[in-house]
Short mmCIF file of C-alpha atoms in Angstrom, two decimals:
data_model
loop_
_atom_site.label_atom_id
_atom_site.label_comp_id
_atom_site.label_asym_id
_atom_site.label_seq_id
_atom_site.Cartn_x
_atom_site.Cartn_y
_atom_site.Cartn_z
CA MET V 1 16.69 -6.01 0.97
CA SER V 2 15.34 -7.53 3.64
CA GLN V 3 12.78 -5.53 5.66
CA THR V 4 14.35 -6.34 8.87
CA GLN V 5 17.00 -3.58 8.05
CA SER V 6 14.36 -1.21 7.09
CA ARG V 7 14.21 2.53 8.55
CA TRP V 8 10.42 1.60 8.57
CA GLN V 9 11.09 -0.02 11.75
CA THR V 10 11.77 2.95 13.68
CA ALA V 11 9.44 5.12 15.30
CA GLU V 12 10.51 8.44 13.96
CA VAL V 13 10.36 7.12 10.28
CA ALA V 14 6.96 5.30 10.77
CA LEU V 15 5.27 8.20 12.63
CA ALA V 16 6.84 10.67 10.31
CA PHE V 17 4.76 9.01 7.55
CA LEU V 18 1.57 8.43 9.38
CA GLU V 19 1.38 11.90 10.65
CA GLY V 20 2.88 13.96 7.80
CA VAL V 21 2.51 12.21 4.57
CA ARG V 22 -0.09 9.69 4.30
CA SER V 23 -3.19 11.70 5.16
CA ALA V 24 -1.91 14.13 2.41
CA ILE V 25 -1.75 11.52 -0.54
CA PRO V 26 -3.60 13.06 -3.52
CA GLY V 27 -6.79 11.66 -4.50
CA ALA V 28 -6.77 9.34 -1.38
CA ASP V 29 -10.75 9.30 -1.17
CA LEU V 30 -11.20 8.51 -4.86
CA GLN V 31 -8.51 5.56 -4.48
CA LEU V 32 -10.40 4.27 -1.91
CA ALA V 33 -13.88 4.58 -3.98
CA VAL V 34 -12.32 2.82 -6.80
CA MET V 35 -10.92 -0.05 -4.59
CA GLY V 36 -14.30 -0.39 -3.23
CA LYS V 37 -16.21 -0.47 -6.36
CA ILE V 38 -13.71 -3.43 -7.75
CA VAL V 39 -14.41 -5.40 -4.39
CA GLU V 40 -18.14 -4.88 -4.78
CA GLN V 41 -18.19 -6.18 -8.30
CA TRP V 42 -15.66 -8.98 -8.29
CA CYS V 43 -16.09 -10.17 -4.61
CA PRO V 44 -19.34 -8.98 -3.23
CA SER V 45 -19.47 -11.04 -0.01
CA PRO V 46 -15.72 -11.46 1.24
CA ARG V 47 -15.20 -13.54 4.29
CA ARG V 48 -11.53 -12.41 4.79
CA ILE V 49 -9.58 -9.33 3.68
CA LEU V 50 -5.81 -9.06 4.24
CA ASP V 51 -4.02 -5.59 4.45
CA LEU V 52 -0.63 -6.35 3.65
CA GLY V 53 2.06 -3.96 4.67
CA CYS V 54 -0.97 -2.32 6.28
CA GLY V 55 0.48 0.82 8.10
CA SER V 56 -2.26 2.24 10.10
CA GLY V 57 -4.67 0.07 8.18
CA ILE V 58 -6.48 2.71 6.18
CA LEU V 59 -7.22 0.34 3.16
CA GLY V 60 -8.44 -2.55 5.33
CA ARG V 61 -10.29 -0.38 7.76
CA TYR V 62 -12.09 1.21 4.53
CA LEU V 63 -12.97 -2.37 3.23
CA LEU V 64 -14.09 -3.79 6.59
CA ASN V 65 -16.22 -0.62 7.17
CA ARG V 66 -18.05 -1.53 4.20
CA TRP V 67 -18.00 -5.41 4.78
CA PRO V 68 -18.09 -5.52 8.61
CA GLU V 69 -19.06 -9.01 8.36
CA ALA V 70 -15.91 -10.04 7.17
CA ALA V 71 -12.77 -11.19 9.17
CA GLY V 72 -9.77 -8.65 8.72
CA ILE V 73 -6.11 -9.41 8.99
CA PHE V 74 -3.55 -6.42 9.27
CA ALA V 75 -0.15 -7.39 8.50
CA ASP V 76 3.24 -5.21 8.77
CA PHE V 77 6.91 -5.79 9.63
CA SER V 78 7.28 -2.70 11.52
CA GLU V 79 6.30 -2.50 15.42
CA PRO V 80 5.51 1.39 15.32
CA MET V 81 3.11 0.62 12.41
CA LEU V 82 1.62 -2.31 14.33
CA ALA V 83 1.11 -0.14 17.40
CA ALA V 84 -0.86 2.23 15.34
CA VAL V 85 -3.09 -0.07 13.50
CA ARG V 86 -4.01 -1.94 16.68
CA GLU V 87 -5.10 1.36 18.20
CA LYS V 88 -7.20 2.14 15.09
CA VAL V 89 -8.90 -1.51 15.30
CA GLN V 90 -9.48 -1.90 18.95
CA ASP V 91 -13.27 -1.63 18.50
CA MET V 92 -13.09 -4.12 15.69
CA PRO V 93 -13.45 -7.89 17.19
CA GLN V 94 -13.18 -9.74 13.92
CA VAL V 95 -9.60 -8.28 13.20
CA GLN V 96 -6.23 -9.80 13.74
CA VAL V 97 -2.89 -7.80 13.83
CA VAL V 98 0.10 -10.03 12.69
CA ARG V 99 3.48 -9.53 12.27
CA ALA V 100 5.06 -10.48 8.75
CA ASP V 101 7.76 -9.51 7.02
CA PHE V 102 7.15 -10.03 3.01
CA GLY V 103 10.88 -9.18 2.42
CA SER V 104 11.15 -13.24 3.14
CA PRO V 105 8.59 -15.74 1.64
CA LEU V 106 8.06 -16.81 5.27
CA TRP V 107 5.65 -14.26 5.76
CA VAL V 108 3.10 -16.56 4.21
CA GLU V 109 3.11 -18.81 7.03
CA ALA V 110 1.74 -16.05 9.61
CA ILE V 111 -1.24 -15.69 7.17
CA ALA V 112 -1.95 -19.06 5.66
CA ALA V 113 -3.48 -20.68 8.94
CA ALA V 114 -6.34 -18.13 8.74
CA GLY V 115 -7.57 -19.94 5.40
CA PRO V 116 -7.95 -18.42 2.12
CA ILE V 117 -8.34 -14.79 1.79
CA ASP V 118 -10.87 -13.40 -0.34
CA VAL V 119 -9.19 -9.65 -0.78
CA ILE V 120 -5.71 -8.72 -0.45
CA VAL V 121 -5.01 -5.21 -0.52
CA SER V 122 -1.56 -3.44 -0.05
CA GLY V 123 -0.87 0.30 0.19
CA PHE V 124 2.57 1.75 -0.67
CA ALA V 125 4.63 -0.98 0.70
CA ILE V 126 5.72 -3.65 -1.82
CA HIS V 127 8.00 -0.76 -3.97
CA HIS V 128 10.58 -1.22 -1.14
CA GLN V 129 11.32 -4.71 -2.32
CA PRO V 130 13.70 -5.41 -5.15
CA ASP V 131 11.88 -6.44 -8.53
CA ASP V 132 12.51 -10.03 -8.27
CA ARG V 133 11.08 -10.02 -4.72
CA LYS V 134 8.07 -8.08 -5.93
CA GLN V 135 7.14 -10.83 -8.55
CA ASP V 136 7.96 -13.62 -5.84
CA ILE V 137 5.25 -11.69 -3.67
CA TYR V 138 2.73 -11.29 -6.16
CA GLY V 139 3.01 -15.10 -6.76
CA GLU V 140 2.81 -15.59 -3.02
CA ILE V 141 -0.45 -13.56 -2.70
CA TYR V 142 -1.95 -15.45 -5.57
CA GLN V 143 -1.66 -18.99 -3.85
CA LEU V 144 -3.38 -17.44 -0.85
CA LEU V 145 -6.17 -16.32 -2.73
CA PRO V 146 -9.07 -18.58 -3.68
CA ALA V 147 -10.48 -18.82 -7.20
CA GLY V 148 -12.00 -15.48 -7.93
CA GLY V 149 -10.10 -13.74 -4.97
CA VAL V 150 -8.94 -10.23 -5.56
CA PHE V 151 -5.43 -8.51 -5.21
CA LEU V 152 -5.38 -4.91 -5.36
CA ASN V 153 -2.10 -2.83 -5.06
CA LEU V 154 -2.06 0.83 -4.38
CA GLU V 155 1.31 1.76 -5.08
CA HIS V 156 4.10 4.21 -5.90
CA VAL V 157 5.32 3.17 -9.15
CA ALA V 158 8.13 4.73 -11.45
CA SER V 159 7.61 7.56 -14.08
CA ALA V 160 8.31 6.71 -17.45
CA THR V 161 10.89 9.62 -18.07
CA ALA V 162 13.04 11.98 -15.30
CA ALA V 163 10.71 14.73 -16.46
CA GLY V 164 7.70 12.89 -15.37
CA ALA V 165 9.28 12.17 -11.98
CA GLN V 166 9.90 15.54 -11.78
CA LEU V 167 6.33 16.61 -12.13
CA PHE V 168 5.17 14.10 -9.49
CA ASP V 169 7.69 15.52 -6.99
CA GLU V 170 6.52 18.99 -7.28
CA PHE V 171 2.69 17.89 -7.49
CA PHE V 172 3.23 16.14 -4.24
CA VAL V 173 5.02 18.90 -2.48
CA ASP V 174 1.94 21.07 -3.57
CA HIS V 175 -0.25 18.59 -1.51
CA LEU V 176 2.03 18.20 1.42
CA HIS V 177 2.18 22.05 1.75
CA ALA V 178 -1.37 22.46 1.30
CA TYR V 179 -2.08 19.65 3.95
CA HIS V 180 0.02 21.04 6.62
CA ALA V 181 -1.12 24.43 5.99
CA GLN V 182 -4.39 23.45 7.27
CA THR V 183 -3.03 23.38 10.73
CA ASP V 184 -0.02 26.03 10.39
CA ALA V 185 -0.61 28.67 8.11
CA THR V 186 2.97 29.97 8.76
CA VAL V 187 4.45 26.77 7.15
CA GLU V 188 6.44 27.43 4.16
CA ARG V 189 6.42 25.30 0.76
CA ALA V 190 10.32 25.32 0.75
CA ALA V 191 10.77 23.82 4.19
CA ILE V 192 8.30 20.89 3.05
CA ALA V 193 10.25 20.58 -0.08
CA GLN V 194 13.23 20.29 1.85
CA THR V 195 11.91 17.49 4.19
CA TYR V 196 10.35 15.72 1.27
CA TYR V 197 13.51 15.66 -0.92
CA ASN V 198 15.73 14.61 2.09
CA ARG V 199 13.48 12.06 3.58
CA PRO V 200 15.70 9.25 5.27
CA ASP V 201 13.49 6.44 3.66
CA LYS V 202 13.78 7.69 0.11
CA ILE V 203 16.70 5.53 -0.35
CA GLU V 204 14.43 2.36 0.13
CA ASN V 205 12.39 3.10 -2.81
CA ILE V 206 12.69 0.51 -5.57
CA LEU V 207 10.10 2.06 -8.26
CA ALA V 208 8.97 -0.33 -11.01
CA PRO V 209 6.38 0.97 -14.11
CA VAL V 210 2.83 0.01 -13.42
CA GLU V 211 2.99 -1.69 -16.86
CA VAL V 212 5.69 -3.86 -16.21
CA GLN V 213 3.91 -4.93 -12.81
CA CYS V 214 0.73 -5.64 -14.52
CA GLN V 215 2.63 -7.76 -16.84
CA TRP V 216 4.23 -9.69 -13.93
CA LEU V 217 0.64 -10.29 -12.49
CA GLN V 218 -0.56 -11.69 -15.71
CA GLU V 219 2.44 -13.78 -15.85
CA THR V 220 1.75 -15.02 -12.69
CA GLY V 221 -1.79 -15.88 -13.59
CA TYR V 222 -4.11 -13.26 -12.43
CA HIS V 223 -7.07 -12.18 -14.71
CA ASP V 224 -8.55 -8.99 -15.63
CA VAL V 225 -5.27 -7.31 -14.71
CA ASP V 226 -5.40 -3.51 -15.28
CA CYS V 227 -4.31 -0.33 -13.78
CA PHE V 228 -7.54 1.23 -12.48
CA PHE V 229 -6.26 4.61 -11.24
CA LYS V 230 -3.13 6.43 -11.87
CA THR V 231 -2.12 10.26 -10.94
CA PHE V 232 1.69 10.50 -11.99
CA GLU V 233 3.60 7.96 -9.66
CA LEU V 234 0.41 6.79 -7.49
CA ALA V 235 -1.42 3.95 -9.17
CA LEU V 236 -3.91 1.52 -8.09
CA PHE V 237 -3.61 -1.87 -10.12
CA GLY V 238 -4.48 -5.67 -9.83
CA GLY V 239 -6.49 -8.22 -10.93
CA ARG V 240 -8.35 -11.65 -9.74
CA LYS V 241 -7.71 -15.29 -9.65
#
């Protein structure tokens, strides 16, 4: 599916994710800490950092706050998402915000002119693509990296069984409810669950097991490939060139 046909280009869906879901993702602080440790060890002085499918740029902003001397590129295909990240990085002069649709290999043209990208991160974005396109994206990312460059994907992945998927859904609804209850003590879990299970973007999820995706990375040529963090269907995986 081309991302140009995606519900994520609508302000309603984009803002619902940014305001109601992204901040409630379980283990977010630990995910960022693990990502930061990997970059610290594998690429301690990155010159350029790309946040691909950036949303509001949580991953890229975290890394640029740790490495403020690095240049940052935030890329997304959704204008509402790009508007959100522009607001967040307006005080970061070393940043570019770029419209790029990785549903097509042409997205690379919007990025390549900046030069080799030492660290490429992506968060909850690539899983919207069919599996063959996911593999192509991993190859396109590989070509943008210099030797020693790092790719890390914080992603929604497939459970091994239907029972595991149900466990994840219930776990996630618990966290959504707890998050929204911080600002509205009257919110009911049942209402949160109904919204979660009937969300309009759910149809665009094309999940693949993390083990399979790690194999794709290895076949592409990445080294030291691993899943570095996993809680049910939330996984941080990647490798280096």
